[in-house]
Tab-separated table of C-alpha atoms and ligand atoms in Angstrom:
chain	number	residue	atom	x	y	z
A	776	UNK	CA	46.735	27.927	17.751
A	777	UNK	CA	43.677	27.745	20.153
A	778	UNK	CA	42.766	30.184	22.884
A	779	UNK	CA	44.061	29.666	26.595
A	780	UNK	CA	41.120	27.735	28.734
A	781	UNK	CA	39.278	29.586	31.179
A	782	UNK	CA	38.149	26.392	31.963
A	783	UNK	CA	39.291	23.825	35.090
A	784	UNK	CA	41.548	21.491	34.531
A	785	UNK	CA	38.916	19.294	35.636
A	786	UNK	CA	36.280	20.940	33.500
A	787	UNK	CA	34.293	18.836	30.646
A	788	UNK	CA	36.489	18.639	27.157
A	789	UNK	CA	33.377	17.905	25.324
A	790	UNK	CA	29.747	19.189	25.355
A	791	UNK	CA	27.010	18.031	23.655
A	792	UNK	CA	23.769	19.858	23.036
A	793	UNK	CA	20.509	18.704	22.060
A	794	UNK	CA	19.099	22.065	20.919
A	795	UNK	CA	15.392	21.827	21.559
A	796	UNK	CA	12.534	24.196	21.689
A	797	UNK	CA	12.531	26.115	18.556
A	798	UNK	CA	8.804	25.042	17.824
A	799	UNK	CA	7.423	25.700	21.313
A	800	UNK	CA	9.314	29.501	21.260
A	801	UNK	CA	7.710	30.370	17.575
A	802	UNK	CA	4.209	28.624	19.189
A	803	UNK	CA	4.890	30.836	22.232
A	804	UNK	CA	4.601	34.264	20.156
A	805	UNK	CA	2.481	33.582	17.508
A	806	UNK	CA	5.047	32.487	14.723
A	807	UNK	CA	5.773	30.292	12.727
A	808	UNK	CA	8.076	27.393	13.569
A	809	UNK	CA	10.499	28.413	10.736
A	810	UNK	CA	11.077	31.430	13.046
A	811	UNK	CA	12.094	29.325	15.919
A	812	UNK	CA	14.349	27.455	13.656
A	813	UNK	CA	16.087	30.977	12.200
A	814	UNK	CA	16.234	32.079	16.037
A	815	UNK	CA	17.620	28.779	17.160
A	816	UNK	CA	20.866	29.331	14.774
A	817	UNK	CA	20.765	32.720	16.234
A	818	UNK	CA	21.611	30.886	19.301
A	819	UNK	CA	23.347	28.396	17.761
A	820	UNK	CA	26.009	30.963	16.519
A	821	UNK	CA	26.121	32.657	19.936
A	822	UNK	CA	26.805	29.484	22.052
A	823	UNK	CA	29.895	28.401	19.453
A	824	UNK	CA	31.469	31.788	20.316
A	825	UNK	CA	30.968	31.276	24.084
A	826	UNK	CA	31.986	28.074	23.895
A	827	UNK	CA	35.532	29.378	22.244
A	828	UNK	CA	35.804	32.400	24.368
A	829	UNK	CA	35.641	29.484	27.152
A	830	UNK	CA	38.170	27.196	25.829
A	831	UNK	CA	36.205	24.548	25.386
A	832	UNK	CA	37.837	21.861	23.222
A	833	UNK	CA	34.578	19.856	21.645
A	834	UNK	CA	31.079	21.127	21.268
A	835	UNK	CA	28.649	18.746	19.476
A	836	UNK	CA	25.201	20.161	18.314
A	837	UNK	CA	22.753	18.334	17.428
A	838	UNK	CA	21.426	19.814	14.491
A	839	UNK	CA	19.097	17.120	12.537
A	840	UNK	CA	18.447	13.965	13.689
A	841	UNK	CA	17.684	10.512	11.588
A	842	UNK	CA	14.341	10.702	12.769
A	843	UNK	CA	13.863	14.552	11.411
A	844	UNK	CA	13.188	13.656	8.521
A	845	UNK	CA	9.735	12.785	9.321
A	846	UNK	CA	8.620	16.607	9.630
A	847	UNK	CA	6.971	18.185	6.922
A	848	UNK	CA	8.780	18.830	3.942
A	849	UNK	CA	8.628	22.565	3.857
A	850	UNK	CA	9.779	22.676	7.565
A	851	UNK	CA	12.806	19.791	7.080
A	852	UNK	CA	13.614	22.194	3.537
A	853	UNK	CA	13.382	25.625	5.820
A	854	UNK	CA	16.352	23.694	8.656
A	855	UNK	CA	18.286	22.623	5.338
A	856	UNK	CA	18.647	26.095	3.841
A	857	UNK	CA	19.657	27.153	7.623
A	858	UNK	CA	22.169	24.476	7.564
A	859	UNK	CA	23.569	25.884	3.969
A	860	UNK	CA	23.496	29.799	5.471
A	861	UNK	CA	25.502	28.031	8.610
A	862	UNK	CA	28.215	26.068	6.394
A	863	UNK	CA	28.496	29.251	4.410
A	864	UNK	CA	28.637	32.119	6.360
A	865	UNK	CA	30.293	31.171	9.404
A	866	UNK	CA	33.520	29.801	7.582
A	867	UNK	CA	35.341	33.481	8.140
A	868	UNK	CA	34.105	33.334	12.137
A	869	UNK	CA	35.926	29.789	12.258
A	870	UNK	CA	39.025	30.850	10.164
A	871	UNK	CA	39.424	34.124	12.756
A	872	UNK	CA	38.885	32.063	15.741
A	873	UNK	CA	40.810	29.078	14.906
A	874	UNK	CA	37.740	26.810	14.864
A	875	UNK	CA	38.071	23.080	13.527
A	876	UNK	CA	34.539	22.157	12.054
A	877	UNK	CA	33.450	18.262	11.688
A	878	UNK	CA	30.697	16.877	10.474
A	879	UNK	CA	28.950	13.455	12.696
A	880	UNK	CA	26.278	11.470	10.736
A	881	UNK	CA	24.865	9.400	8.004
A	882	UNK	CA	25.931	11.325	4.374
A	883	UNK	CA	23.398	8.868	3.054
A	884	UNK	CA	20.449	11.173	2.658
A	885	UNK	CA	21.796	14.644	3.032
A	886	UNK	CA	21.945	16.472	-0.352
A	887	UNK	CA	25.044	16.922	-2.662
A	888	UNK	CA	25.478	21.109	-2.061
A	889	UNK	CA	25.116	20.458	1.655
A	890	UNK	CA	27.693	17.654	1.053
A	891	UNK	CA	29.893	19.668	-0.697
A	892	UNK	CA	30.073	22.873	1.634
A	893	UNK	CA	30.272	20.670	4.781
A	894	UNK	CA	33.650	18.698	3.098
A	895	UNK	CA	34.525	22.550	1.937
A	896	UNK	CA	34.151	23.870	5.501
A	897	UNK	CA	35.741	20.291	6.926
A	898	UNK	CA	38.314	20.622	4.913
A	899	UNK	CA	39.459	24.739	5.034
A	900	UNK	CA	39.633	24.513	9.119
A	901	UNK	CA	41.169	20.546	9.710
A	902	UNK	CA	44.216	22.495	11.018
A	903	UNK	CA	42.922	24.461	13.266
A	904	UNK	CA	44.061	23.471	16.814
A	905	UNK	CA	41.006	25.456	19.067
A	906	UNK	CA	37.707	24.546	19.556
A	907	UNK	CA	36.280	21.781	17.526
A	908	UNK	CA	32.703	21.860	16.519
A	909	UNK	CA	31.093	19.028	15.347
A	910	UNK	CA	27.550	19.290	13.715
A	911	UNK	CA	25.668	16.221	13.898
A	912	UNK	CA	23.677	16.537	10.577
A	913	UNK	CA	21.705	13.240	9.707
A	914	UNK	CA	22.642	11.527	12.841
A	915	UNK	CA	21.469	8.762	14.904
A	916	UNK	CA	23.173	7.054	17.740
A	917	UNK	CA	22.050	4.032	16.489
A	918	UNK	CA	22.932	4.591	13.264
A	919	UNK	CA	26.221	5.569	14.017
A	920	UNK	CA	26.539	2.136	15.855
A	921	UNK	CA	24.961	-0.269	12.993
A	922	UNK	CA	27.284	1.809	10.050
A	923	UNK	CA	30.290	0.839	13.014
A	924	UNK	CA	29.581	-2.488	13.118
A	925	UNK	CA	29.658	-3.015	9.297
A	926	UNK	CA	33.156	-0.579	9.103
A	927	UNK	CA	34.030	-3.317	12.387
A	928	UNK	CA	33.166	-6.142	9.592
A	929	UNK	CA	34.393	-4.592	6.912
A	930	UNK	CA	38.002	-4.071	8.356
A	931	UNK	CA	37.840	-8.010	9.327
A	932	UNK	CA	38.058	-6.945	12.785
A	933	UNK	CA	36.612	-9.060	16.115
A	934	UNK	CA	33.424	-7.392	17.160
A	935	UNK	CA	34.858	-5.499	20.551
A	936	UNK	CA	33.866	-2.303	22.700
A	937	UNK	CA	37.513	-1.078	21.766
A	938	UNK	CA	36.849	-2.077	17.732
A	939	UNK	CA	33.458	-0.310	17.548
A	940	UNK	CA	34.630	2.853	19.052
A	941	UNK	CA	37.032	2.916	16.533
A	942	UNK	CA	34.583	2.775	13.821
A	943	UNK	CA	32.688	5.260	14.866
A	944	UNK	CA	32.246	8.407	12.559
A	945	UNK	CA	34.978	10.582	14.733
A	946	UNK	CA	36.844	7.993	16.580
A	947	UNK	CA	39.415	10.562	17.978
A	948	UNK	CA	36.955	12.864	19.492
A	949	UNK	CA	36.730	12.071	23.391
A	950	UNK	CA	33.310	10.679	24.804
A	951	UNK	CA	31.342	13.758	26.084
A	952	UNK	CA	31.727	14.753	29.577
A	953	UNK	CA	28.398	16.713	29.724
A	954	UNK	CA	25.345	16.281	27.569
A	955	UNK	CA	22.636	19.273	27.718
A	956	UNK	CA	19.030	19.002	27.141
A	957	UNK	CA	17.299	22.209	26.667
A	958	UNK	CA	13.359	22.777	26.755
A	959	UNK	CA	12.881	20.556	29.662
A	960	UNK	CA	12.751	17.341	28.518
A	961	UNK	CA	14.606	14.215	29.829
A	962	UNK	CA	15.514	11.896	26.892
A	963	UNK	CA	18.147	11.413	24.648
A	964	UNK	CA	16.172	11.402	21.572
A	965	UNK	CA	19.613	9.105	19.675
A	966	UNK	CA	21.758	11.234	20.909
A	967	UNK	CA	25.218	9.853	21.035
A	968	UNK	CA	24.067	6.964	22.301
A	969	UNK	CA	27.599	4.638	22.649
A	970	UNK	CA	29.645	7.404	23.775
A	971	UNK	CA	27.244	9.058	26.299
A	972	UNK	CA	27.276	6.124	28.389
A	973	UNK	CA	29.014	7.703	31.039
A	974	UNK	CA	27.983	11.449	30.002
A	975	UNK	CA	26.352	13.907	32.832
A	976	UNK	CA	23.361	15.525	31.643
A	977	UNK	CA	21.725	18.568	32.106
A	978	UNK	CA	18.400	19.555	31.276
A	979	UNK	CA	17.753	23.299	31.125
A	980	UNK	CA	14.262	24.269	31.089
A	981	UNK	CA	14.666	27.376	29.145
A	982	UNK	CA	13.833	27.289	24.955
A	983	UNK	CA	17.058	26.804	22.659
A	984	UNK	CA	16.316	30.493	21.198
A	985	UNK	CA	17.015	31.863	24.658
A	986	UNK	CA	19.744	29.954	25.341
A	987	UNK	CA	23.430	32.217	25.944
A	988	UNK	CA	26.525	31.965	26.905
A	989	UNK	CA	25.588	32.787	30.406
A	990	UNK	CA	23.006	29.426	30.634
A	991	UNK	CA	26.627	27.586	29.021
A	992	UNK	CA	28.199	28.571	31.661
A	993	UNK	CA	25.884	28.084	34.741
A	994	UNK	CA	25.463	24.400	33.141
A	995	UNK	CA	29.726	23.695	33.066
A	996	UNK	CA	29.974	25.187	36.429
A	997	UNK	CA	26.614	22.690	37.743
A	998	UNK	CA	28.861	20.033	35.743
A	999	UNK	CA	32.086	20.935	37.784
A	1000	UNK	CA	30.549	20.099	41.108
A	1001	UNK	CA	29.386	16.624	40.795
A	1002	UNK	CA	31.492	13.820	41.000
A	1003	UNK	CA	31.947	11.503	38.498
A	1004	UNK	CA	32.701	7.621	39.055
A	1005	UNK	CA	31.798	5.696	35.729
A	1006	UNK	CA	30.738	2.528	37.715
A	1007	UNK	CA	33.604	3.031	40.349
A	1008	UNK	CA	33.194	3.740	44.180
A	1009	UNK	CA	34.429	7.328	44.410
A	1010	UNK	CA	37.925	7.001	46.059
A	1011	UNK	CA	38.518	4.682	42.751
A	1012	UNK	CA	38.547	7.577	40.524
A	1013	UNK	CA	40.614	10.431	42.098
B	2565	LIG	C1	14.520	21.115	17.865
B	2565	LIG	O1	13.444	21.980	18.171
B	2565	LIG	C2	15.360	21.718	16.843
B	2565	LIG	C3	15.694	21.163	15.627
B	2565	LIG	C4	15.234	19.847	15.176
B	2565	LIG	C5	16.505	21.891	14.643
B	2565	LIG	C6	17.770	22.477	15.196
B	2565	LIG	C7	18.300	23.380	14.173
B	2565	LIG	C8	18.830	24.589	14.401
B	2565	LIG	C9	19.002	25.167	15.747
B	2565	LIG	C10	19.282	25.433	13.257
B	2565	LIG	C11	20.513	24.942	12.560
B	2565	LIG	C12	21.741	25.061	13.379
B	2565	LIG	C13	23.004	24.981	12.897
B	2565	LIG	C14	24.143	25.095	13.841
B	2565	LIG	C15	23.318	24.781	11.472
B	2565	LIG	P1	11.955	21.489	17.862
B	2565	LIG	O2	11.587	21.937	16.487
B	2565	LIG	O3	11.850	20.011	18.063
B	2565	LIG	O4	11.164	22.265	18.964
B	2565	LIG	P2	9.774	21.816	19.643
B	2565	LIG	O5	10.060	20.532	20.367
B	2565	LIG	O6	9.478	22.951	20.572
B	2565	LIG	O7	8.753	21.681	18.535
């Protein structure tokens, strides 16, 4: 049982955040980027909560990226044990607020505890019926597309827009309506890169740390006034 929407009718299903800025808030103050990290779950935490007191049905946050693996090894270690604390600790927050966690990325690479707690946490909340949170841990857009294309093969399937979308790693999840951007910048860094083909963005300038509910909010209701035609004239798509 999920929460009534305070949402429109017309109001995204799915959001997807590219949480960015936790290096330039420590730099900002004096601290070290670790800090930014630890302050961006902070945030993290606080926008999952919004986004349920909302009734918002899918929130995707991008939390490590194929390419993050190239930082140093203390500070990729440092977002790991974050990700642990997260899977761990926020189980009893999902279970109370009927929160369905999923997990979108490569398991390739990620290690077997962090495996383990993510199926755990998968696993415990599959039932729930309210928001849906899915963490992409170890993901790449393009990734995601090449591991489709061998599932697509695999499954002896013809190679198809309709057959790849079903491979991918949460085929049931609608394509995002609204993609955010915090931190100012304007790229998508292999972020869901097949199924935000159509996605609005928004790009916030303000730091992932500061981010609230409120800055959620102003970005849904920015996202409720535009019109959306997917390639169509307008009139098309009423
Ligand atoms: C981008 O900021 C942020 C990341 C690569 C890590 C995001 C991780 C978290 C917010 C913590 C884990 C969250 C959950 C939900 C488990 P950046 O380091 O690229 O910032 P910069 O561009 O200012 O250096």
């Amino acid at each position: 049982m999920g929460k009534p929407s305070r949402l429109p009718e017309s109001g995204p299903a799915h959001v997807g955040i590219i949480m960015d800025g936790n290096g330039r808030w420590a730099r900002l103050r004096g601290l070290p980027r670790s800090r930014g990290h630890q302050e961006g779950l902070q945030a993290a935490r606080g926008i999952v909560q919004s986004a349920a007191e909302l009734g918002l049905s899918y929130l995707t946050l991008y939390v490590f990226s194929t390419e993050n693996w190239k930082r140093t090894s203390d500070e990729v270690g440092f977002i790991m044990g974050l990700v642990r604390q997260y899977l761990k600790k926020e189980i009893d927050f999902c279970k109370s607020n009927f929160i369905r966690v999923r997990h979108a990325g490569n398991r390739k690479g990620l290690d077997e505890d962090i495996l383990n707690d993510l199926d755990d946490v998968c696993r415990e909340t599959e039932h729930f019926s309210g928001l849906q949170v899915i963490l992409a841990l170890n993901y790449g857009g393009r990734d995601e597309i090449i591991r489709a294309i061998g599932k697509v093969t695999e499954r002896g399937l013809p190679l198809s827009e309709e057959n790849l979308t079903l491979c991918l790693d949460n085929p049931d999840i609608p394509e995002p309506d609204l993609i955010i951007r915090t931190a100012g910048e304007f790229r998508t860094s292999n972020f869901l890169l097949w199924q935000g083909a159509y996605s609005e963005y928004h790009i916030s300038s303000k730091l992932w740390p500061d981010w609230t509910g409120s800055d959620l909010e102003e970005a849904i209701n920015i996202y409720n006034m535009r019109e959306r035609r997917f390639g169509a004239v307008y009139e098309d798509v009423r």
